[in-house]
XYZ file of C-alpha atoms in Angstrom:
516
model
C -32.279 22.551 -33.805
C -35.082 22.689 -31.305
C -35.766 19.644 -29.159
C -38.108 17.079 -30.729
C -40.991 16.439 -28.375
C -42.237 13.471 -30.429
C -39.172 11.332 -29.767
C -38.089 9.820 -26.459
C -34.968 11.087 -24.735
C -31.806 9.091 -25.241
C -30.056 7.703 -22.219
C -26.304 7.028 -22.086
C -26.652 3.350 -23.032
C -28.798 4.074 -26.103
C -26.392 6.742 -27.335
C -23.288 4.594 -26.961
C -24.761 1.835 -29.125
C -25.326 4.205 -32.046
C -22.321 6.502 -31.948
C -18.637 6.471 -31.148
C -17.860 7.349 -27.553
C -15.744 10.450 -27.023
C -13.652 8.424 -24.571
C -13.772 4.836 -23.311
C -12.161 5.674 -19.976
C -14.678 5.176 -17.129
C -15.131 7.873 -14.517
C -12.941 6.262 -11.845
C -10.031 6.040 -14.299
C -10.529 9.680 -15.310
C -10.410 10.723 -11.660
C -7.227 8.703 -11.097
C -5.553 10.066 -14.249
C -6.394 13.669 -13.330
C -5.099 13.104 -9.785
C -1.827 11.691 -11.090
C -1.172 14.429 -13.655
C -2.043 17.068 -11.032
C 0.553 15.461 -8.768
C 3.145 15.695 -11.564
C 2.238 19.293 -12.431
C 2.414 20.285 -8.762
C 6.229 20.061 -8.862
C 6.426 22.792 -11.504
C 5.304 25.545 -9.145
C 6.507 23.896 -5.934
C 10.124 23.802 -7.141
C 10.187 27.565 -7.418
C 8.476 28.537 -4.148
C 10.112 25.896 -1.923
C 13.473 27.485 -2.772
C 12.729 31.044 -1.631
C 13.111 30.651 2.172
C 16.635 29.156 1.905
C 18.263 31.531 -0.578
C 20.352 33.140 2.171
C 21.525 29.751 3.467
C 22.401 28.569 -0.055
C 24.508 31.687 -0.661
C 26.346 31.216 2.632
C 26.996 27.494 2.047
C 28.274 27.993 -1.512
C 30.337 31.047 -0.485
C 28.648 33.371 -2.939
C 26.279 36.342 -2.771
C 22.510 36.437 -2.456
C 22.428 38.368 -5.743
C 24.156 35.452 -7.476
C 21.731 32.933 -5.997
C 18.877 35.144 -7.172
C 20.217 34.632 -10.685
C 19.262 30.956 -10.327
C 15.681 32.110 -9.653
C 15.712 34.275 -12.783
C 17.247 31.466 -14.845
C 14.563 29.063 -13.599
C 11.807 31.476 -14.680
C 13.380 32.110 -18.099
C 13.676 28.403 -18.873
C 10.154 27.779 -17.567
C 8.896 30.230 -20.172
C 10.759 28.572 -23.039
C 10.829 24.827 -22.325
C 7.038 24.249 -22.454
C 7.099 25.361 -26.105
C 9.121 22.210 -26.879
C 7.434 19.963 -24.327
C 3.925 20.974 -25.386
C 4.490 20.289 -29.082
C 6.218 16.987 -28.248
C 3.253 15.904 -26.118
C 0.745 16.812 -28.846
C 2.421 14.697 -31.512
C 4.493 12.023 -29.689
C 2.089 11.252 -26.857
C 1.512 12.278 -23.259
C 2.947 9.218 -21.512
C 6.379 9.254 -23.180
C 6.717 13.014 -22.689
C 5.873 12.718 -18.996
C 8.549 10.064 -18.513
C 11.214 12.165 -20.260
C 10.294 15.292 -18.286
C 10.288 13.589 -14.890
C 13.541 11.727 -15.527
C 15.252 15.064 -16.268
C 13.679 16.609 -13.186
C 14.691 13.720 -10.924
C 18.306 13.809 -12.120
C 18.498 17.597 -11.697
C 17.272 17.396 -8.100
C 19.830 14.743 -7.200
C 22.537 16.866 -8.825
C 21.545 20.009 -6.887
C 21.531 18.081 -3.623
C 25.151 16.905 -4.055
C 26.777 19.801 -5.993
C 29.084 22.283 -4.284
C 29.474 25.276 -6.613
C 27.395 28.198 -7.816
C 27.925 27.368 -11.498
C 26.677 23.809 -10.985
C 23.677 25.124 -9.064
C 22.811 27.550 -11.874
C 23.042 24.928 -14.625
C 21.163 22.279 -12.660
C 18.371 24.696 -11.770
C 17.966 25.378 -15.483
C 17.836 21.602 -16.151
C 15.320 21.244 -13.335
C 13.102 23.886 -14.906
C 13.475 22.403 -18.390
C 12.262 19.058 -17.122
C 9.309 20.043 -14.970
C 7.963 23.344 -16.341
C 6.123 21.680 -19.222
C 4.077 19.288 -17.086
C 1.146 21.700 -16.845
C 1.016 21.911 -20.636
C 0.948 18.122 -20.914
C -1.726 17.917 -18.224
C -4.141 20.174 -20.091
C -3.623 18.015 -23.162
C -4.613 14.939 -21.155
C -7.768 16.694 -19.937
C -8.864 17.361 -23.513
C -8.142 13.722 -24.392
C -10.349 12.184 -21.705
C -13.114 14.716 -21.013
C -15.865 16.317 -23.049
C -16.648 20.026 -22.700
C -19.621 18.974 -20.571
C -17.343 17.734 -17.784
C -14.034 19.455 -18.525
C -14.512 22.316 -16.083
C -14.580 19.959 -13.119
C -11.211 18.480 -14.001
C -9.648 21.863 -14.787
C -10.601 23.007 -11.292
C -8.717 20.063 -9.791
C -5.653 20.720 -11.937
C -5.630 24.461 -11.226
C -5.798 23.616 -7.549
C -2.304 22.126 -7.843
C -0.948 25.301 -9.418
C -2.315 27.608 -6.736
C -1.629 25.488 -3.638
C 2.061 24.884 -4.374
C 2.938 28.562 -3.693
C 1.186 28.168 -0.343
C 2.872 24.942 0.731
C 6.257 25.595 -0.885
C 7.536 28.316 1.469
C 6.351 26.344 4.506
C 8.060 23.128 3.395
C 11.212 24.991 2.376
C 11.399 26.903 5.647
C 10.834 23.846 7.850
C 13.230 21.561 5.951
C 15.911 24.239 5.637
C 15.731 25.180 9.317
C 15.817 21.591 10.617
C 17.944 19.331 8.393
C 19.490 21.725 5.859
C 18.648 23.213 2.474
C 20.095 20.290 0.506
C 17.359 18.055 1.887
C 14.815 20.190 0.053
C 16.125 18.706 -3.174
C 16.431 15.203 -1.711
C 12.775 15.576 -0.757
C 11.878 16.640 -4.311
C 13.928 13.727 -5.685
C 12.149 11.151 -3.538
C 8.620 12.430 -4.135
C 9.130 12.992 -7.880
C 10.653 9.499 -8.112
C 7.445 8.075 -6.657
C 5.428 10.099 -9.175
C 7.625 8.857 -12.044
C 7.137 5.244 -10.958
C 3.363 5.679 -10.797
C 3.302 7.196 -14.287
C 5.397 4.373 -15.738
C 3.210 1.697 -14.140
C -0.293 3.183 -14.265
C -0.696 6.152 -16.639
C -2.190 4.975 -19.951
C -1.539 6.809 -23.196
C -4.407 9.227 -23.871
C -3.251 11.256 -26.912
C -6.074 11.054 -29.428
C -3.691 11.004 -32.407
C -2.240 7.755 -30.982
C -5.090 5.893 -29.237
C -8.143 7.775 -30.525
C -10.792 7.677 -27.799
C -8.720 5.117 -25.883
C -10.026 2.092 -27.765
C -7.121 1.771 -30.202
C -4.229 -0.499 -29.277
C -1.034 1.617 -29.297
C 2.425 0.390 -30.239
C 4.424 -1.339 -27.456
C 6.275 1.900 -26.717
C 3.056 3.484 -25.432
C 1.606 0.518 -23.530
C 1.568 -0.041 -19.789
C 4.034 -2.698 -18.581
C 1.198 -4.411 -16.666
C -1.962 -4.177 -18.747
C -4.329 -5.292 -15.996
C -3.615 -2.201 -13.853
C -5.774 0.189 -15.875
C -7.367 -2.268 -18.283
C -7.235 -0.158 -21.450
C -4.962 -2.336 -23.542
C -6.682 -5.609 -22.702
C -10.079 -4.217 -23.713
C -8.906 -2.203 -26.733
C -9.639 -2.923 -30.365
C -7.820 -1.955 -33.519
C -10.745 -1.247 -35.828
C -13.206 1.634 -35.971
C -12.998 5.351 -36.665
C -10.665 6.208 -33.826
C -8.034 3.696 -34.828
C -8.053 5.182 -38.310
C -7.482 8.647 -36.838
C -4.608 7.301 -34.800
C -2.934 5.676 -37.811
C -2.981 8.914 -39.778
C -0.964 10.804 -37.179
C 2.594 11.676 -38.090
C 5.723 12.347 -36.053
C 8.020 15.309 -36.331
C 10.716 17.012 -34.336
C 9.154 19.301 -31.673
C 8.788 22.827 -33.004
C 8.901 25.641 -30.419
C 7.548 28.038 -33.057
C 4.217 26.197 -32.932
C 3.377 28.362 -29.916
C 3.729 31.497 -32.028
C 1.316 30.046 -34.569
C -1.222 29.504 -31.797
C -0.730 33.069 -30.559
C -1.260 34.439 -34.071
C -4.985 33.737 -33.701
C -6.746 36.793 -32.303
C -9.120 34.877 -30.033
C -6.321 32.822 -28.477
C -4.048 35.836 -28.027
C -6.762 37.773 -26.176
C -7.553 34.864 -23.839
C -3.853 34.216 -23.162
C -3.135 37.906 -22.509
C -6.106 38.278 -20.159
C -5.000 35.244 -18.173
C -1.416 36.477 -18.179
C -2.400 39.822 -16.632
C -4.233 38.089 -13.781
C -1.259 35.770 -13.248
C 1.072 38.787 -13.207
C -0.925 40.452 -10.415
C -1.067 37.177 -8.515
C 2.719 36.689 -8.838
C 3.434 40.204 -7.551
C 1.252 39.577 -4.528
C 2.904 36.222 -3.765
C 6.462 37.477 -4.345
C 6.073 40.451 -1.995
C 3.880 38.876 0.687
C 6.519 37.538 3.077
C 8.872 40.506 2.621
C 6.163 43.082 3.343
C 4.706 41.187 6.291
C 8.131 40.605 7.864
C 8.864 44.319 7.534
C 5.491 45.604 8.708
C 4.502 42.999 11.313
C 7.979 41.787 12.416
C 7.219 38.131 11.629
C 9.694 35.292 12.037
C 10.812 32.904 9.277
C 8.214 30.215 10.055
C 5.423 32.787 10.491
C 6.361 34.306 7.142
C 5.693 30.915 5.569
C 2.395 30.380 7.358
C 0.881 33.619 6.015
C 0.600 31.938 2.591
C -2.017 29.532 3.964
C -5.161 31.743 3.613
C -4.725 31.982 -0.157
C -4.396 28.201 -0.319
C -7.509 27.717 1.807
C -9.429 30.004 -0.547
C -8.269 27.961 -3.540
C -9.291 24.725 -1.830
C -12.722 26.113 -0.989
C -13.275 27.274 -4.562
C -12.188 23.913 -5.983
C -14.584 22.051 -3.691
C -17.700 24.122 -4.320
C -17.503 25.393 -7.895
C -16.083 22.637 -10.089
C -19.369 21.803 -11.796
C -20.153 25.448 -12.501
C -17.517 25.426 -15.270
C -19.120 22.543 -17.183
C -21.079 23.102 -20.400
C -24.559 21.887 -21.432
C -23.279 19.687 -24.257
C -23.083 15.987 -25.005
C -21.250 14.167 -22.209
C -20.990 10.910 -24.144
C -19.563 11.912 -27.506
C -18.500 15.524 -27.050
C -19.838 18.287 -29.276
C -18.339 20.084 -32.245
C -17.506 23.369 -30.539
C -16.976 25.104 -33.888
C -20.718 25.783 -33.963
C -21.142 26.182 -30.217
C -20.786 29.637 -28.565
C -18.185 28.386 -26.101
C -16.848 31.893 -25.443
C -20.229 33.078 -24.185
C -20.788 29.896 -22.209
C -17.403 29.929 -20.458
C -17.131 33.661 -19.851
C -20.666 34.206 -18.548
C -19.361 33.643 -15.005
C -15.956 35.354 -15.379
C -16.790 38.980 -14.659
C -17.894 38.650 -11.027
C -14.665 36.967 -9.825
C -12.604 39.442 -11.861
C -14.362 42.347 -10.149
C -13.877 40.761 -6.720
C -10.189 40.091 -7.443
C -9.594 43.671 -8.623
C -11.223 45.208 -5.541
C -9.395 42.772 -3.251
C -6.000 43.607 -4.767
C -6.678 47.286 -4.081
C -7.873 46.636 -0.535
C -4.929 44.348 0.159
C -2.432 46.997 -0.901
C -3.972 49.766 1.195
C -4.357 47.506 4.254
C -0.592 47.005 4.183
C 0.014 50.697 3.463
C -1.917 51.766 6.581
C -0.526 48.871 8.691
C -3.961 47.418 9.414
C -4.260 44.478 11.771
C -2.616 41.347 10.335
C -6.003 39.629 10.105
C -7.150 42.122 7.443
C -4.601 41.243 4.710
C -4.972 37.549 5.624
C -8.754 37.660 5.088
C -8.162 39.468 1.784
C -5.687 36.710 0.881
C -8.493 34.183 1.332
C -10.794 36.203 -0.952
C -8.029 36.401 -3.549
C -7.662 32.630 -3.355
C -11.359 32.257 -4.174
C -11.557 34.814 -6.982
C -8.167 34.334 -8.664
C -8.548 30.540 -8.638
C -11.907 30.872 -10.398
C -10.385 33.204 -13.002
C -7.622 30.666 -13.678
C -10.153 27.838 -14.040
C -12.288 29.737 -16.549
C -9.296 30.961 -18.560
C -7.606 27.568 -18.827
C -10.814 25.714 -19.688
C -11.686 28.190 -22.450
C -8.152 27.999 -23.821
C -8.476 24.220 -24.121
C -11.888 24.443 -25.779
C -10.739 26.806 -28.529
C -7.502 24.840 -29.107
C -8.754 21.295 -28.605
C -6.497 19.848 -31.326
C -3.285 21.220 -29.779
C -4.136 21.879 -26.114
C -0.611 21.278 -24.783
C 0.883 23.690 -27.314
C -1.772 26.298 -26.452
C -0.969 26.003 -22.757
C 2.735 26.321 -23.560
C 1.966 29.540 -25.441
C -0.001 30.771 -22.438
C 2.932 29.887 -20.208
C 5.287 32.043 -22.297
C 3.055 35.116 -22.030
C 2.319 34.774 -18.334
C 5.959 34.043 -17.425
C 7.176 37.070 -19.370
C 4.581 39.359 -17.790
C 5.211 37.972 -14.299
C 9.013 38.099 -14.612
C 8.991 41.734 -15.758
C 6.476 42.785 -13.098
C 8.281 41.038 -10.241
C 11.623 42.445 -11.409
C 10.383 46.049 -11.134
C 7.997 45.500 -8.216
C 10.409 46.557 -5.467
C 11.334 49.781 -7.258
C 7.700 50.632 -8.003
C 6.629 50.084 -4.396
C 9.549 52.241 -3.258
C 8.522 55.094 -5.563
C 4.710 55.174 -5.288
C 4.021 53.031 -2.225
C 2.405 49.656 -1.618
C -1.158 50.978 -1.791
C -0.849 52.593 -5.212
C 1.164 49.653 -6.569
C -1.627 47.188 -5.828
C -4.176 49.708 -7.037
C -2.452 49.580 -10.429
C -2.531 45.784 -10.295
C -6.239 45.951 -9.490
C -6.884 48.139 -12.541
C -4.815 45.713 -14.605
C -7.088 42.900 -13.442
C -10.114 44.934 -14.550
C -8.365 45.333 -17.912
C -8.329 41.546 -18.268
C -12.093 41.638 -17.805
C -12.339 44.067 -20.725
C -10.348 41.632 -22.881
C -12.729 38.822 -21.921
C -15.660 41.039 -22.885
C -14.099 41.552 -26.319
C -13.549 37.819 -26.739
C -17.101 37.068 -25.624
C -18.410 39.327 -28.352
C -16.077 38.552 -31.261
C -14.052 35.504 -30.266
C -16.247 32.932 -31.973
C -16.226 34.802 -35.280
C -12.429 35.007 -35.189
C -12.227 31.322 -34.271
C -14.471 30.196 -37.106
C -12.665 32.401 -39.624
C -9.409 30.655 -38.724
C -10.832 27.268 -39.813
C -10.683 26.791 -43.564
C -13.870 25.743 -45.294
C -16.254 27.288 -42.751
C -18.212 30.419 -43.470
C -18.167 32.568 -40.354
C -21.613 34.089 -40.975
C -23.309 30.712 -41.353
C -21.563 29.332 -38.295
C -22.455 32.398 -36.219
C -26.130 32.070 -37.200
C -26.095 28.460 -36.064
C -24.259 29.493 -32.901
C -26.918 32.077 -32.052
C -29.580 29.383 -32.268
C -27.531 26.987 -30.155
C -26.722 29.751 -27.679
C -30.409 30.503 -27.094
C -31.159 26.805 -26.701
C -28.166 26.468 -24.373
C -29.490 29.181 -22.051
C -32.959 27.636 -22.012
C -31.642 24.199 -21.185
C -29.281 25.591 -18.580
C -32.230 27.027 -16.698
C -33.890 23.610 -16.762
C -30.602 21.917 -15.683
C -30.635 19.647 -18.741
C -28.288 18.770 -21.564
C -28.640 18.444 -25.294
C -27.628 15.052 -26.650
C -26.391 16.407 -30.003
C -29.253 14.992 -32.122
C -31.684 17.724 -31.174
C -33.325 15.556 -28.532
C -33.619 16.667 -24.964
C -32.531 14.404 -22.141
C -32.120 14.681 -18.405
C -28.571 15.436 -17.311
C -26.583 12.402 -16.211
C -24.297 12.635 -13.249
């Protein structure tokens, strides 16, 4: 509907008196919640990369081979591809808060066990338990983002969360190398135990339940199991009410045993499968670069153990820079107060309009990075290219994860778990054959192939931009795809017009200035 020039624009206060808020959490609470869940999700990636520098020391201390210790790395990756399928479904139907507590308790216990064990078998089993506990925290986190943020502001929070995923591989090798070289490899896991214990305590005391099937928009009083022990800390329970539309939604929710096959149902949708596969290809290229970075630089530039950890910093700096400057660019021109029905909104076109430039930059940078190592260019060259990869790959991750949440807003944690399966499988296979491929065709051609693979992900995004919405609407019963697409075309044109004017549409067809 075109904007009505005869009616005054609605401000936030006028809208909230006439409609149900999408969420009752104020901005400062949203920022705190996102910070806390990013902290929890950070351990998922950190636990893998902090372990790499001490593999040789672990093998020597446990009187086994490096090959055997590498099996614990493989086992960790395998479990991290499977466990989120259970954790994600549990979080979608039993709540975010309870699932976080279960996951972090398992993780804490596994870290303590690894720190005190003295056999390879115990190490292998406890690393699998460690992965089972922590690998699903990213899936839960994306569910929380959907709970508390509208599409108009979701991109900002996704940028912050993705920052945790891409900085852990930078900090992990440095922390692992320093701790292992100074006080011993076991203190790596004591460190993880202490820090994750602090995170667990903060979640128990301060993280409110956000699952919309339990608390609606946050205004419904949950059962005692889901409440904070001290209600005044975040203030949700003391201000909540038990009547209204959202409480009715919460009461209708059921409970069932977590079903790992729910991920396969999500992947059966063509639009979701294309988005997940495109993101998985980019993650595969990124994983190959990270896995080979220290080995190649030690071999080519004769770096020491600490220097080999420091070379991960440029990628992290690029990710930080991207997070700081581009968060708002991933937001959508839709209702910030109530959230819009994205079934009739061309979210694929809106999200992917800015995806192709970073994909092109990432592809070219992968190629340049590979050939700079092949020709033994000055160390500054691959480090500068690392920074550019941090910028471009981080932006690709942000766009992919935000779009995945938008098209699976009812089961965001399950959708992220499905994405995790695909990307872990692709990354595990690629990393497993990476050494042999580089030995056969060389570093330059290997990263050239990865660059072309990244361009292939751009082709998949182009397909989804053109046909994704039709596939998405066809998957919803009771909606005629042609009618919805016609409405989407109208909204898409209005969206572009309002974007140029830096305004938002309030959902009633009235035009209002964008609120910060």
